[in-house]
Tab-separated table of C-alpha atoms and ligand atoms in Angstrom:
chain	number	residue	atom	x	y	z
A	1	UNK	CA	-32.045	90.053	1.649
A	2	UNK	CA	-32.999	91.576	-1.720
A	3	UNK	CA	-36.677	90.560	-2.020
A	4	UNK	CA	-39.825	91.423	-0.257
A	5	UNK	CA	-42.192	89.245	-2.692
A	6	UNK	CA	-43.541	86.477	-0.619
A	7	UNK	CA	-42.140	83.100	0.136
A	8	UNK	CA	-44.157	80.342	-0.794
A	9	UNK	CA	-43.620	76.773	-0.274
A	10	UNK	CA	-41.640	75.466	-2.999
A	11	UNK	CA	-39.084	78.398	-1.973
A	12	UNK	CA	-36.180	77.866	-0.333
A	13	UNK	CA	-35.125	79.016	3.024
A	14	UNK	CA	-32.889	82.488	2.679
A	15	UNK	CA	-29.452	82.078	4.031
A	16	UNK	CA	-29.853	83.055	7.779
A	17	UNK	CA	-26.464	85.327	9.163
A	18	UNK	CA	-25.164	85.097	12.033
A	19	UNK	CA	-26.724	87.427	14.539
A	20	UNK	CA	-28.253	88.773	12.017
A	21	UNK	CA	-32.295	89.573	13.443
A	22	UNK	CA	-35.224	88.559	11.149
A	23	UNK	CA	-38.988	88.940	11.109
A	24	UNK	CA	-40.909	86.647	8.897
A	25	UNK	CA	-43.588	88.984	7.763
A	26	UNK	CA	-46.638	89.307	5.526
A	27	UNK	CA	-46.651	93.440	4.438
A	28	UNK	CA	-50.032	93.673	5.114
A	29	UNK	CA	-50.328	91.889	8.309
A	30	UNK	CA	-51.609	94.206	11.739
A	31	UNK	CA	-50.049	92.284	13.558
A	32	UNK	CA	-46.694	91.770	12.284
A	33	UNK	CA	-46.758	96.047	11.578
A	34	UNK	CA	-46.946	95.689	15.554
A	35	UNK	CA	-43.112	94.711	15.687
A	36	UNK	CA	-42.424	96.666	12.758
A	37	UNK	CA	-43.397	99.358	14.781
A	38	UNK	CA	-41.095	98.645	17.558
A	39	UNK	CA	-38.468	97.348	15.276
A	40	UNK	CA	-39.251	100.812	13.659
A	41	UNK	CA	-39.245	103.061	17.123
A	42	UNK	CA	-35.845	101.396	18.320
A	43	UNK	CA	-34.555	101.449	14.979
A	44	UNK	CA	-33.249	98.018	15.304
A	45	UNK	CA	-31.272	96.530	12.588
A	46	UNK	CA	-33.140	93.491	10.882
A	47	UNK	CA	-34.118	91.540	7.661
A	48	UNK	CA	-37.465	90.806	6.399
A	49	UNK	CA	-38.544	87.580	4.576
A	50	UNK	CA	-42.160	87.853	3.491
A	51	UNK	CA	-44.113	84.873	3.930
A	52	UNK	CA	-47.037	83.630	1.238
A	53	UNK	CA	-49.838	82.749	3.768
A	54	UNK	CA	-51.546	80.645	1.290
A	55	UNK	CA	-48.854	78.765	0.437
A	56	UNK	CA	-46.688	78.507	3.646
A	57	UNK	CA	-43.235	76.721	3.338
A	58	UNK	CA	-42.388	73.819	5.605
A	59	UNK	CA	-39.441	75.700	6.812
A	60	UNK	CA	-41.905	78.627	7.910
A	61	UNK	CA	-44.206	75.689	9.478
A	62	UNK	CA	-41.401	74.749	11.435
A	63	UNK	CA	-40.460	78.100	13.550
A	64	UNK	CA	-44.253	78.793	14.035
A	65	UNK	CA	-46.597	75.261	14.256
A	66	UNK	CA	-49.626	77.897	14.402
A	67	UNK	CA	-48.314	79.279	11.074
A	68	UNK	CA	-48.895	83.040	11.750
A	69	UNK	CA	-46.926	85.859	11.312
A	70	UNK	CA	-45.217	87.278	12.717
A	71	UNK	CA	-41.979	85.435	14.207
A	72	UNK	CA	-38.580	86.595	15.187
A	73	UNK	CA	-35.385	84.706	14.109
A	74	UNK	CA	-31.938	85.412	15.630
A	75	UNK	CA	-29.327	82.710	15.756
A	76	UNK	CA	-30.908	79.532	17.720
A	77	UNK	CA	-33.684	81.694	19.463
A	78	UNK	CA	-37.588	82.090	17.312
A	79	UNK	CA	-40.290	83.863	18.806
A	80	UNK	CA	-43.589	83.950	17.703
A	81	UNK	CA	-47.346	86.205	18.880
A	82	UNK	CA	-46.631	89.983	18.260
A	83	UNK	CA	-47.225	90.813	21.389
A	84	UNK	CA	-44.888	88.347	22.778
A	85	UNK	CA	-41.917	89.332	19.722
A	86	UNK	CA	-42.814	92.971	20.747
A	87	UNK	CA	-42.362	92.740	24.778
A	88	UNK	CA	-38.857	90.585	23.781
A	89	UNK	CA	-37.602	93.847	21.694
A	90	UNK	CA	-38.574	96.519	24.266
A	91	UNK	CA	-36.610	94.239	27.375
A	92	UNK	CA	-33.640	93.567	24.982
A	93	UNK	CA	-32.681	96.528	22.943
A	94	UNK	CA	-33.958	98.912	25.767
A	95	UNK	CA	-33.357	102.252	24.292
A	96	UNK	CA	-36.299	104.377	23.533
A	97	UNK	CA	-38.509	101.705	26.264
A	98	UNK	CA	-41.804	101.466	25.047
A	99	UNK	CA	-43.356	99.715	28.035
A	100	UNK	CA	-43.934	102.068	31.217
A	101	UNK	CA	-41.253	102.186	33.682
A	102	UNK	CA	-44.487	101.681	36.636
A	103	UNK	CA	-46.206	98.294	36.720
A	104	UNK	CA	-48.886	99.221	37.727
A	105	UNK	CA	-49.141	101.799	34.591
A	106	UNK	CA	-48.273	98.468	32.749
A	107	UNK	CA	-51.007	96.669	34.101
A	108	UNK	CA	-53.345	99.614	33.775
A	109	UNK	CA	-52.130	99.176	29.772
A	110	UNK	CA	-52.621	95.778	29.443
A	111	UNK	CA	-56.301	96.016	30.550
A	112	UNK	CA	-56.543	98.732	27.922
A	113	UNK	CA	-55.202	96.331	25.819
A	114	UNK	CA	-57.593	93.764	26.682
A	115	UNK	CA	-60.088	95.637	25.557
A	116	UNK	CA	-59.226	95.973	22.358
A	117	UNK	CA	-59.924	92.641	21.182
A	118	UNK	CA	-63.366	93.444	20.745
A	119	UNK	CA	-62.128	96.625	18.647
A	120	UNK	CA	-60.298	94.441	16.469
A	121	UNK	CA	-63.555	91.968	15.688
A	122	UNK	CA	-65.786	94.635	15.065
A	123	UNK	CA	-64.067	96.381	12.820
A	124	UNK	CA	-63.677	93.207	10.824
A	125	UNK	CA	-67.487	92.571	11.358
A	126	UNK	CA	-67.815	96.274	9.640
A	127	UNK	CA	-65.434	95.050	6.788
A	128	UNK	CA	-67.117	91.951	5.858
A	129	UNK	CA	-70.576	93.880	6.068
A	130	UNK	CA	-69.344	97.005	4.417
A	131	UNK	CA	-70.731	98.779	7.363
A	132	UNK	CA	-74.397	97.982	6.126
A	133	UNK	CA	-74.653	96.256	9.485
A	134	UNK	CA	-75.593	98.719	11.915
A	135	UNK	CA	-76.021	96.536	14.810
A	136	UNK	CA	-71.714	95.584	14.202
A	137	UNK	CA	-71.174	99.627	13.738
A	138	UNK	CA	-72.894	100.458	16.536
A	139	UNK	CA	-70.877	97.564	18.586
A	140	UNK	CA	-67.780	98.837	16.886
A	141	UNK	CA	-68.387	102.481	18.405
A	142	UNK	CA	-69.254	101.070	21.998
A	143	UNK	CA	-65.675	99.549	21.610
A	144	UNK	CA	-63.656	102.377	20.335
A	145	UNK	CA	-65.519	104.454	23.216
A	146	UNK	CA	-63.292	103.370	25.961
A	147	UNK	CA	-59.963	104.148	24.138
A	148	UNK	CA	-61.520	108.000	23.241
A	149	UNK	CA	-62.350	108.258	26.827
A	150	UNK	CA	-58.375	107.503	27.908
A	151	UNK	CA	-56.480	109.400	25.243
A	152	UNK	CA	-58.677	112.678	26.072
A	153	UNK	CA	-57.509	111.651	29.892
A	154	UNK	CA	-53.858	111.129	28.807
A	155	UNK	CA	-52.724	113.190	26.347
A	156	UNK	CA	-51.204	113.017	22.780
A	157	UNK	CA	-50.641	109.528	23.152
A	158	UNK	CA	-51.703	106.583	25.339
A	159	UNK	CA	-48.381	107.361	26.682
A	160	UNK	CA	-48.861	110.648	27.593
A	161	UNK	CA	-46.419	113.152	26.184
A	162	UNK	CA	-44.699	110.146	24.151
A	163	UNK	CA	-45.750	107.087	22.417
A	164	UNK	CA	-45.846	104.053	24.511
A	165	UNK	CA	-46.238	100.014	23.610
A	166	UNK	CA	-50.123	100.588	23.629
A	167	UNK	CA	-49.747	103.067	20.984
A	168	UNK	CA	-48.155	101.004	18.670
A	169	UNK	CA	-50.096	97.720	19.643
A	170	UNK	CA	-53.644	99.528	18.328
A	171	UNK	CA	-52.272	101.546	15.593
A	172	UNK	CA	-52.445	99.018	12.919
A	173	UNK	CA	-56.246	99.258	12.930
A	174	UNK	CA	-56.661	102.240	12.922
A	175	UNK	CA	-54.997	103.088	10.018
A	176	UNK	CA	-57.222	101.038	8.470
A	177	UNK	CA	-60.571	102.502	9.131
A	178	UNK	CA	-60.681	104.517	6.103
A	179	UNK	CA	-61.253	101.375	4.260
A	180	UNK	CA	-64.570	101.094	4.886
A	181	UNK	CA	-65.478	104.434	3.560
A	182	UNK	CA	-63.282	104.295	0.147
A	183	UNK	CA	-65.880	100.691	-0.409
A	184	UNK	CA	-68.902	102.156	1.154
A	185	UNK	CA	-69.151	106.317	0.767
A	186	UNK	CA	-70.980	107.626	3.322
A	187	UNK	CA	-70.000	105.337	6.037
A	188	UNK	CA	-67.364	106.362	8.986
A	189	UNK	CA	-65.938	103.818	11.163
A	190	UNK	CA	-64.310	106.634	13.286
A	191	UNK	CA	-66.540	110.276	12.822
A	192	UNK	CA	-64.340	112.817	14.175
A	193	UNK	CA	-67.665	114.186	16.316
A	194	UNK	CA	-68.232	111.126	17.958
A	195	UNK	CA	-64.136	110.559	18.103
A	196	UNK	CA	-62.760	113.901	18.598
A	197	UNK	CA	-59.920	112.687	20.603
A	198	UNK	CA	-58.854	109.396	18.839
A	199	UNK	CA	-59.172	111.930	15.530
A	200	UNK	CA	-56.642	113.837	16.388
A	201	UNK	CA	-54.361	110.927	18.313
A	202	UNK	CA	-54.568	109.634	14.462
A	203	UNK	CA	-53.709	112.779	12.799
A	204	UNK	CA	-50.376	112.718	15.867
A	205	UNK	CA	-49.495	108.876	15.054
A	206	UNK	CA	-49.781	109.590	11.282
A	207	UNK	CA	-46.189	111.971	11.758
A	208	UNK	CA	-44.264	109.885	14.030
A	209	UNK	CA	-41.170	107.949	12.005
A	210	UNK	CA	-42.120	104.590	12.846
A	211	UNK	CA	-45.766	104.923	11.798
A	212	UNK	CA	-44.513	106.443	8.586
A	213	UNK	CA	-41.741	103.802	7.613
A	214	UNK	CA	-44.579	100.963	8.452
A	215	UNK	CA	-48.232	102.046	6.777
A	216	UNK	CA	-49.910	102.172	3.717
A	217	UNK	CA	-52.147	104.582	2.226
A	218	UNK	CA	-56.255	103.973	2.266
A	219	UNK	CA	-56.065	102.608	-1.765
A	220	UNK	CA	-53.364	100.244	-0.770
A	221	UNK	CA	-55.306	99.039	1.988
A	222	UNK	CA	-58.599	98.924	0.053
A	223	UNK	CA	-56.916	97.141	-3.207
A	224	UNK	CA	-55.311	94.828	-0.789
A	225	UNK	CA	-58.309	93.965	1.042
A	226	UNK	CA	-60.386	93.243	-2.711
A	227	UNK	CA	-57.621	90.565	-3.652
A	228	UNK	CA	-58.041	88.699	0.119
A	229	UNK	CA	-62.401	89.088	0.132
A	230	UNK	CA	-62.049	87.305	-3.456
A	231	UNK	CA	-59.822	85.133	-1.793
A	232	UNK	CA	-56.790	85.619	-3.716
A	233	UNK	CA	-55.024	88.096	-1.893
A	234	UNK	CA	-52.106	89.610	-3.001
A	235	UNK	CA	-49.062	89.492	-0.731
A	236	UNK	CA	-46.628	91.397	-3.442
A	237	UNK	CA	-49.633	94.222	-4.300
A	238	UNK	CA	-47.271	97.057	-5.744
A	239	UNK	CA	-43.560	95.425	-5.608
B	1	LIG	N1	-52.210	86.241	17.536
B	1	LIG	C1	-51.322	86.422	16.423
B	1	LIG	C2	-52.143	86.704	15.172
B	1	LIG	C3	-51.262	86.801	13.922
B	1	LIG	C4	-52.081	86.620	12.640
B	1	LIG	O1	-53.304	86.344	12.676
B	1	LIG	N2	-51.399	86.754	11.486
B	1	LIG	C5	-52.081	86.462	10.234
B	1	LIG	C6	-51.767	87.487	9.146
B	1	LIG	S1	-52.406	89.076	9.540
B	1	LIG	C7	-51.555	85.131	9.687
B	1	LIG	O2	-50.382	84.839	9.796
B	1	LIG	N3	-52.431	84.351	9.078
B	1	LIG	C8	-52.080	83.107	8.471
B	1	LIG	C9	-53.136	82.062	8.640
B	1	LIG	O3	-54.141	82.338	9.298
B	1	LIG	O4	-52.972	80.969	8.099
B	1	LIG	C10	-50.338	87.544	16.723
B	1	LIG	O5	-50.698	88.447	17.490
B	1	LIG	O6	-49.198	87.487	16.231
């Protein structure tokens, strides 16, 4: 695969390989950086083909009818739901296992997880209101608050000593909370006083190899975010 510019409709499909893993993508996508992450972490062998969301190709349409990214290709098996493509990697390349051993520490996860849905809407609340709103900032603060309260309980990571699945499953927005502040001086999604503990659980994730080979800066973020609020956002933004 030479080209990560975006696929759009009129493409045609890139010859698959046998056995040959591939993640349909969109390089700005949170949610396809979760696999990346884990695709990262277990250093997994794989091809990208990046996908132009506003101009999907039938062939796209047909391994995911919901038309999201990401999705998982190998031979006759597709996947689809990061969460779902992510929990598939950790059970079948299990070096470096990402989910805990325990179910019950699992389970305890997964309610973490749960959680963080409401994370994940207010910061986009914040976005769209440049943080102006502080009714959404406040409600974005009362959602980050149970995630400072379990890191300062757990250590480094979520997974203690080592980075676990929940790590990498809320990373992607967090990397993004500078955004806000590059658009809007003067306003913090994430003040270090308030978030002493998720501050430095940033400064941590920032270093680990996975995080690195996946993220952008706080510009790239910010001048891809412009090109999607004017609706035109660009997919291939420095390629
Ligand atoms: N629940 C999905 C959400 C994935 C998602 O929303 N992906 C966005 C890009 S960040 C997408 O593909 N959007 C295309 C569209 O909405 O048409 C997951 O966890 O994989």
């Amino acid at each position: 695969m030479s080209t990560l510019k975006s696929h759009s409709k009129d493409s045609k499909l890139p010859a698959l390989t046998p056995g040959k893993l591939r993640l349909y993508s969109m390089r700005f996508c949170p949610f396809a950086q979760r696999t990346r992450l884990v695709l990262a972490h277990k250093k997994i062998e794989f091809e990208t083909v990046n996908v132009d969301l506003k101009s999907k190709p039938d062939w796209f349409l047909d391994r995911n009818p919901l038309g999201l990214v990401p999705v998982l290709e190998q031979d006759d098996k597709v996947l689809y739901e990061s969460v779902i493509t992510c929990d598939y990697l950790d059970d079948v390349y299990p070096d470096n296992k990402l989910n805990p051993s325990d179910p019950y520490q699992q389970a305890r996860d997964r309610i973490l997880f749960e959680l963080y849905g409401k994370v994940v809407t207010n910061y986009y609340g914040t976005l769209r209101s440049q943080g102006k709103d502080k009714e959404v900032l406040e409600n974005l603060w009362k959602s980050m608050e149970p995630f400072e309260k379990a890191i300062k309980e757990r250590g480094t990571y979520f997974g203690g000593d080592k980075p676990t699945m929940i790590d990498y499953f809320i990373w992607p927005w967090f990397e993004r909370m500078g955004v806000v502040s590059v658009m809007m001086p003067g306003v913090d999604l994430m003040p270090a006083e308030k978030f002493p503990n998720l501050t430095a659980w940033v400064e941590v994730m920032k270093s680990l190899p996975a995080v690195k080979e996946t993220m952008f800066d706080t510009p790239t973020h910010v001048s891809f975010y412009k090109s999607y609020a004017a609706g035109k956002p660009n997919y291939d933004l420095g390629l």
